[in-house]
Amino acid sequence: MPLKQSWGSRIFDSVNATLLIIFAVLTVIPFIYAIAGSFATQKELLEKGFILFPTEFTLDAYKYIFSTQTLVRSLLVTVYITVVGTLINIFFTCLMAYPLARKDMDFRKPILMLVVFTMLFSGGMIPTFLVVKQLGMIDTYWSLLIPGAISAFNLIIMRNFFQQLPDGLEEAAKIDGCNDLGIFFRIVLPLSMPAIATFSLFYAVGHWNTFFNAVLYINDNTKWPIQVLLRQIVILASGGIGDSTVMEADYVAPPEQSVKMAVIVVSTLPILLVYPFLQKHFAKGVLLGSVKG
């Protein structure tokens, strides 16, 4: 028989639920505003300013964005960078985190200290650019994939996750004749899928939003990811100086604010569609990897 709640508990639950609903609404309103603004007309944007539901729908902003043939190519480039980059990140992060989680590894603590050091200090933008240039990665996708192949923060969380796995599993595998690589690929990785799914989402969002590094290292506009291309579209729509070759010359730009809203929708919608499939692993993966058992 369920216990009867006191008046204090009921008041607390009511206040808590009310605050959560308010915060949820405040979180959703900017997305609704961006979507509504992308479909609104120039007259309505000028008269109302803040719109949650446009009275007259128009697709001019989306027609302007999709009027360039390079948009599909940039989307494919971003998908390629996101998929390949995430695979590289997960592979190298797990491959380095597992040895650091094992107590029998030599020089484990000094290596871990060097990893933590990179979280506090870095070489800076110019030295990093010079390294990328000397390695011949300018104007190649490797310049967006290799420099950030391992995140020190994610590496430490993954290491803590590996440390929580029972030692008996490795001992049993060794008795069955399994070597270290076999233990890693056949036992450790399958048991680490919640953490891997979580950090895959972290890495994928980072690659999808790649902008600054692409501006630094990619000069060829045919290799631009979607974020850089959309920035050029916004610049051209607002009358600024940009690479006009990414747009059709005879197309008249819609309102600047409408284009900005449409750019937000186009750039965030794909990653939002992927998130629900990984959401069930999200909280579990972070919790298991962040608390050392």
GROMACS .gro file of C-alpha atoms in nm:
model
  293
    1MET     CA    1   0.000   0.000   0.000
    2PRO     CA    2   0.157   0.334  -0.101
    3LEU     CA    3   0.245   0.575   0.176
    4LYS     CA    4   0.029   0.887   0.206
    5GLN     CA    5   0.222   1.203   0.127
    6SER     CA    6   0.228   1.486   0.376
    7TRP     CA    7   0.114   1.837   0.285
    8GLY     CA    8   0.477   1.950   0.283
    9SER     CA    9   0.570   1.681   0.029
   10ARG     CA   10   0.274   1.771  -0.191
   11ILE     CA   11   0.362   2.141  -0.186
   12PHE     CA   12   0.726   2.063  -0.265
   13ASP     CA   13   0.629   1.835  -0.556
   14SER     CA   14   0.388   2.096  -0.692
   15VAL     CA   15   0.646   2.376  -0.674
   16ASN     CA   16   0.912   2.151  -0.822
   17ALA     CA   17   0.687   2.046  -1.112
   18THR     CA   18   0.585   2.407  -1.177
   19LEU     CA   19   0.946   2.526  -1.191
   20LEU     CA   20   1.044   2.240  -1.423
   21ILE     CA   21   0.756   2.322  -1.657
   22ILE     CA   22   0.857   2.690  -1.661
   23PHE     CA   23   1.221   2.603  -1.738
   24ALA     CA   24   1.109   2.358  -2.010
   25VAL     CA   25   0.894   2.626  -2.173
   26LEU     CA   26   1.178   2.880  -2.158
   27THR     CA   27   1.404   2.625  -2.325
   28VAL     CA   28   1.159   2.543  -2.605
   29ILE     CA   29   1.053   2.903  -2.684
   30PRO     CA   30   1.380   2.997  -2.866
   31PHE     CA   31   1.340   2.695  -3.097
   32ILE     CA   32   0.978   2.783  -3.169
   33TYR     CA   33   1.079   3.144  -3.233
   34ALA     CA   34   1.351   3.037  -3.478
   35ILE     CA   35   1.118   2.805  -3.668
   36ALA     CA   36   0.835   3.061  -3.680
   37GLY     CA   37   1.071   3.340  -3.786
   38SER     CA   38   1.205   3.130  -4.072
   39PHE     CA   39   0.853   3.099  -4.219
   40ALA     CA   40   0.742   3.458  -4.150
   41THR     CA   41   0.710   3.733  -4.410
   42GLN     CA   42   0.916   4.051  -4.414
   43LYS     CA   43   0.615   4.264  -4.317
   44GLU     CA   44   0.532   4.053  -4.014
   45LEU     CA   45   0.895   4.045  -3.899
   46LEU     CA   46   0.917   4.424  -3.917
   47GLU     CA   47   0.582   4.484  -3.745
   48LYS     CA   48   0.592   4.225  -3.465
   49GLY     CA   49   0.959   4.143  -3.415
   50PHE     CA   50   0.887   3.848  -3.184
   51ILE     CA   51   0.680   3.573  -3.346
   52LEU     CA   52   0.575   3.233  -3.213
   53PHE     CA   53   0.322   3.158  -3.485
   54PRO     CA   54   0.329   3.347  -3.817
   55THR     CA   55  -0.005   3.455  -3.961
   56GLU     CA   56   0.122   3.418  -4.319
   57PHE     CA   57   0.367   3.145  -4.414
   58THR     CA   58   0.639   3.189  -4.674
   59LEU     CA   59   0.924   2.965  -4.792
   60ASP     CA   60   1.138   3.247  -4.931
   61ALA     CA   61   1.414   3.199  -4.675
   62TYR     CA   62   1.442   2.827  -4.745
   63LYS     CA   63   1.423   2.885  -5.121
   64TYR     CA   64   1.711   3.129  -5.086
   65ILE     CA   65   1.919   2.885  -4.882
   66PHE     CA   66   1.853   2.589  -5.110
   67SER     CA   67   1.895   2.795  -5.427
   68THR     CA   68   2.266   2.709  -5.422
   69GLN     CA   69   2.373   2.369  -5.551
   70THR     CA   70   2.663   2.370  -5.309
   71LEU     CA   71   2.431   2.328  -5.007
   72VAL     CA   72   2.375   1.957  -5.071
   73ARG     CA   73   2.749   1.910  -5.122
   74SER     CA   74   2.823   2.091  -4.796
   75LEU     CA   75   2.570   1.875  -4.614
   76LEU     CA   76   2.741   1.562  -4.749
   77VAL     CA   77   3.080   1.702  -4.646
   78THR     CA   78   2.951   1.766  -4.295
   79VAL     CA   79   2.798   1.418  -4.274
   80TYR     CA   80   3.130   1.268  -4.386
   81ILE     CA   81   3.328   1.472  -4.133
   82THR     CA   82   3.082   1.386  -3.856
   83VAL     CA   83   3.075   1.011  -3.923
   84VAL     CA   84   3.446   0.960  -3.994
   85GLY     CA   85   3.555   1.204  -3.725
   86THR     CA   86   3.337   1.040  -3.460
   87LEU     CA   87   3.472   0.695  -3.548
   88ILE     CA   88   3.829   0.825  -3.522
   89ASN     CA   89   3.753   0.997  -3.189
   90ILE     CA   90   3.591   0.692  -3.032
   91PHE     CA   91   3.857   0.451  -3.158
   92PHE     CA   92   4.155   0.649  -3.031
   93THR     CA   93   3.985   0.759  -2.710
   94CYS     CA   94   3.898   0.401  -2.613
   95LEU     CA   95   4.234   0.270  -2.733
   96MET     CA   96   4.418   0.513  -2.502
   97ALA     CA   97   4.173   0.504  -2.211
   98TYR     CA   98   4.184   0.125  -2.169
   99PRO     CA   99   4.561   0.095  -2.102
  100LEU     CA  100   4.545   0.393  -1.864
  101ALA     CA  101   4.270   0.212  -1.671
  102ARG     CA  102   4.485  -0.095  -1.614
  103LYS     CA  103   4.687  -0.100  -1.294
  104ASP     CA  104   4.967  -0.313  -1.442
  105MET     CA  105   5.063  -0.055  -1.707
  106ASP     CA  106   5.403   0.108  -1.665
  107PHE     CA  107   5.423   0.490  -1.648
  108ARG     CA  108   5.045   0.510  -1.622
  109LYS     CA  109   5.040   0.807  -1.384
  110PRO     CA  110   5.294   1.025  -1.573
  111ILE     CA  111   5.103   0.973  -1.897
  112LEU     CA  112   4.778   1.060  -1.725
  113MET     CA  113   4.936   1.378  -1.586
  114LEU     CA  114   5.038   1.478  -1.939
  115VAL     CA  115   4.678   1.426  -2.051
  116VAL     CA  116   4.549   1.647  -1.769
  117PHE     CA  117   4.815   1.908  -1.856
  118THR     CA  118   4.663   1.947  -2.204
  119MET     CA  119   4.331   2.042  -2.041
  120LEU     CA  120   4.496   2.341  -1.873
  121PHE     CA  121   4.749   2.455  -2.134
  122SER     CA  122   4.764   2.438  -2.512
  123GLY     CA  123   5.005   2.548  -2.782
  124GLY     CA  124   4.765   2.812  -2.914
  125MET     CA  125   4.608   2.883  -3.249
  126ILE     CA  126   4.919   2.989  -3.444
  127PRO     CA  127   5.146   2.697  -3.338
  128THR     CA  128   4.861   2.456  -3.410
  129PHE     CA  129   4.811   2.611  -3.754
  130LEU     CA  130   5.183   2.581  -3.829
  131VAL     CA  131   5.184   2.214  -3.728
  132VAL     CA  132   4.883   2.143  -3.949
  133LYS     CA  133   5.049   2.328  -4.237
  134GLN     CA  134   5.381   2.147  -4.199
  135LEU     CA  135   5.200   1.814  -4.202
  136GLY     CA  136   5.042   1.907  -4.535
  137MET     CA  137   4.684   1.896  -4.409
  138ILE     CA  138   4.576   2.243  -4.525
  139ASP     CA  139   4.270   2.221  -4.754
  140THR     CA  140   4.216   1.858  -4.658
  141TYR     CA  141   3.953   1.703  -4.434
  142TRP     CA  142   4.231   1.556  -4.216
  143SER     CA  143   4.287   1.905  -4.076
  144LEU     CA  144   3.940   1.881  -3.919
  145LEU     CA  145   3.978   1.521  -3.800
  146ILE     CA  146   4.334   1.461  -3.672
  147PRO     CA  147   4.413   1.763  -3.445
  148GLY     CA  148   4.116   1.691  -3.218
  149ALA     CA  149   4.122   1.312  -3.242
  150ILE     CA  150   4.121   1.272  -2.861
  151SER     CA  151   3.943   1.488  -2.606
  152ALA     CA  152   4.129   1.483  -2.275
  153PHE     CA  153   3.809   1.525  -2.074
  154ASN     CA  154   3.630   1.241  -2.253
  155LEU     CA  155   3.941   1.027  -2.221
  156ILE     CA  156   3.946   1.063  -1.842
  157ILE     CA  157   3.573   0.983  -1.812
  158MET     CA  158   3.615   0.678  -2.036
  159ARG     CA  159   3.913   0.565  -1.831
  160ASN     CA  160   3.705   0.585  -1.513
  161PHE     CA  161   3.437   0.380  -1.685
  162PHE     CA  162   3.686   0.108  -1.782
  163GLN     CA  163   3.814   0.098  -1.424
  164GLN     CA  164   3.469  -0.002  -1.302
  165LEU     CA  165   3.462  -0.320  -1.511
  166PRO     CA  166   3.521  -0.632  -1.296
  167ASP     CA  167   3.876  -0.766  -1.304
  168GLY     CA  168   3.735  -1.119  -1.310
  169LEU     CA  169   3.621  -1.074  -1.670
  170GLU     CA  170   3.976  -1.012  -1.790
  171GLU     CA  171   4.114  -1.297  -1.581
  172ALA     CA  172   3.855  -1.538  -1.720
  173ALA     CA  173   3.933  -1.425  -2.076
  174LYS     CA  174   4.307  -1.477  -2.022
  175ILE     CA  175   4.242  -1.827  -1.889
  176ASP     CA  176   4.051  -1.897  -2.213
  177GLY     CA  177   4.358  -1.784  -2.411
  178CYS     CA  178   4.248  -1.434  -2.506
  179ASN     CA  179   4.521  -1.171  -2.549
  180ASP     CA  180   4.498  -0.801  -2.456
  181LEU     CA  181   4.355  -0.692  -2.792
  182GLY     CA  182   4.101  -0.973  -2.781
  183ILE     CA  183   3.993  -0.867  -2.431
  184PHE     CA  184   3.961  -0.507  -2.548
  185PHE     CA  185   3.757  -0.576  -2.863
  186ARG     CA  186   3.553  -0.877  -2.751
  187ILE     CA  187   3.480  -0.795  -2.386
  188VAL     CA  188   3.557  -0.436  -2.290
  189LEU     CA  189   3.404  -0.256  -2.590
  190PRO     CA  190   3.073  -0.453  -2.594
  191LEU     CA  191   3.028  -0.380  -2.222
  192SER     CA  192   3.103  -0.011  -2.278
  193MET     CA  193   2.832   0.065  -2.531
  194PRO     CA  194   2.641   0.311  -2.304
  195ALA     CA  195   2.955   0.522  -2.255
  196ILE     CA  196   3.055   0.489  -2.621
  197ALA     CA  197   2.708   0.602  -2.733
  198THR     CA  198   2.727   0.902  -2.500
  199PHE     CA  199   3.067   1.021  -2.616
  200SER     CA  200   2.978   0.948  -2.977
  201LEU     CA  201   2.702   1.205  -2.938
  202PHE     CA  202   2.944   1.455  -2.784
  203TYR     CA  203   3.197   1.409  -3.064
  204ALA     CA  204   2.931   1.407  -3.338
  205VAL     CA  205   2.782   1.739  -3.220
  206GLY     CA  206   3.130   1.890  -3.214
  207HIS     CA  207   3.203   1.779  -3.571
  208TRP     CA  208   2.860   1.886  -3.695
  209ASN     CA  209   2.918   2.235  -3.555
  210THR     CA  210   3.272   2.256  -3.698
  211PHE     CA  211   3.323   2.616  -3.799
  212PHE     CA  212   3.636   2.789  -3.669
  213ASN     CA  213   3.880   2.514  -3.770
  214ALA     CA  214   3.718   2.493  -4.114
  215VAL     CA  215   3.764   2.868  -4.160
  216LEU     CA  216   4.131   2.836  -4.062
  217TYR     CA  217   4.229   2.526  -4.259
  218ILE     CA  218   3.985   2.498  -4.554
  219ASN     CA  219   4.027   2.755  -4.831
  220ASP     CA  220   3.847   2.566  -5.109
  221ASN     CA  221   3.476   2.653  -5.091
  222THR     CA  222   3.385   2.315  -5.243
  223LYS     CA  223   3.513   2.153  -4.922
  224TRP     CA  224   3.330   2.382  -4.680
  225PRO     CA  225   3.113   2.214  -4.417
  226ILE     CA  226   2.756   2.330  -4.378
  227GLN     CA  227   2.828   2.576  -4.096
  228VAL     CA  228   3.078   2.777  -4.302
  229LEU     CA  229   2.851   2.778  -4.606
  230LEU     CA  230   2.552   2.897  -4.404
  231ARG     CA  231   2.766   3.176  -4.260
  232GLN     CA  232   2.842   3.292  -4.616
  233ILE     CA  233   2.472   3.277  -4.702
  234VAL     CA  234   2.386   3.494  -4.401
  235ILE     CA  235   2.658   3.744  -4.496
  236LEU     CA  236   2.530   3.770  -4.852
  237ALA     CA  237   2.168   3.799  -4.737
  238SER     CA  238   2.259   4.087  -4.506
  239GLY     CA  239   2.443   4.272  -4.784
  240GLY     CA  240   2.789   4.196  -4.651
  241ILE     CA  241   3.102   4.101  -4.842
  242GLY     CA  242   3.130   3.727  -4.892
  243ASP     CA  243   3.194   3.459  -5.150
  244SER     CA  244   2.909   3.528  -5.392
  245THR     CA  245   2.988   3.215  -5.596
  246VAL     CA  246   2.799   3.005  -5.341
  247MET     CA  247   2.466   3.167  -5.443
  248GLU     CA  248   2.283   3.213  -5.771
  249ALA     CA  249   2.341   3.566  -5.900
  250ASP     CA  250   1.982   3.627  -6.015
  251TYR     CA  251   1.812   3.534  -5.689
  252VAL     CA  252   1.689   3.821  -5.469
  253ALA     CA  253   1.762   3.773  -5.100
  254PRO     CA  254   1.471   3.755  -4.853
  255PRO     CA  255   1.480   3.943  -4.519
  256GLU     CA  256   1.808   3.903  -4.332
  257GLN     CA  257   1.639   3.798  -4.006
  258SER     CA  258   1.434   3.532  -4.182
  259VAL     CA  259   1.746   3.384  -4.340
  260LYS     CA  260   1.921   3.370  -4.003
  261MET     CA  261   1.628   3.179  -3.854
  262ALA     CA  262   1.620   2.937  -4.146
  263VAL     CA  263   1.995   2.883  -4.113
  264ILE     CA  264   1.949   2.792  -3.746
  265VAL     CA  265   1.679   2.539  -3.835
  266VAL     CA  266   1.876   2.380  -4.118
  267SER     CA  267   2.196   2.350  -3.915
  268THR     CA  268   2.039   2.209  -3.597
  269LEU     CA  269   1.757   1.987  -3.724
  270PRO     CA  270   1.970   1.688  -3.840
  271ILE     CA  271   2.154   1.652  -3.510
  272LEU     CA  272   1.827   1.691  -3.318
  273LEU     CA  273   1.681   1.402  -3.517
  274VAL     CA  274   1.974   1.178  -3.420
  275TYR     CA  275   1.964   1.261  -3.049
  276PRO     CA  276   1.648   1.060  -2.956
  277PHE     CA  277   1.813   0.737  -3.071
  278LEU     CA  278   2.106   0.790  -2.830
  279GLN     CA  279   1.914   0.961  -2.551
  280LYS     CA  280   1.848   0.638  -2.357
  281HIS     CA  281   2.225   0.580  -2.327
  282PHE     CA  282   2.308   0.942  -2.250
  283ALA     CA  283   2.247   0.972  -1.874
  284LYS     CA  284   2.360   0.617  -1.797
  285GLY     CA  285   2.686   0.651  -1.985
  286VAL     CA  286   2.788   0.978  -1.819
  287LEU     CA  287   2.691   0.857  -1.471
  288LEU     CA  288   2.884   0.530  -1.495
  289GLY     CA  289   3.192   0.700  -1.633
  290SER     CA  290   3.200   0.994  -1.394
  291VAL     CA  291   3.188   0.812  -1.060
  292LYS     CA  292   3.470   0.583  -0.967
  293GLY     CA  293   3.348   0.267  -0.802
   0.00000   0.00000   0.00000
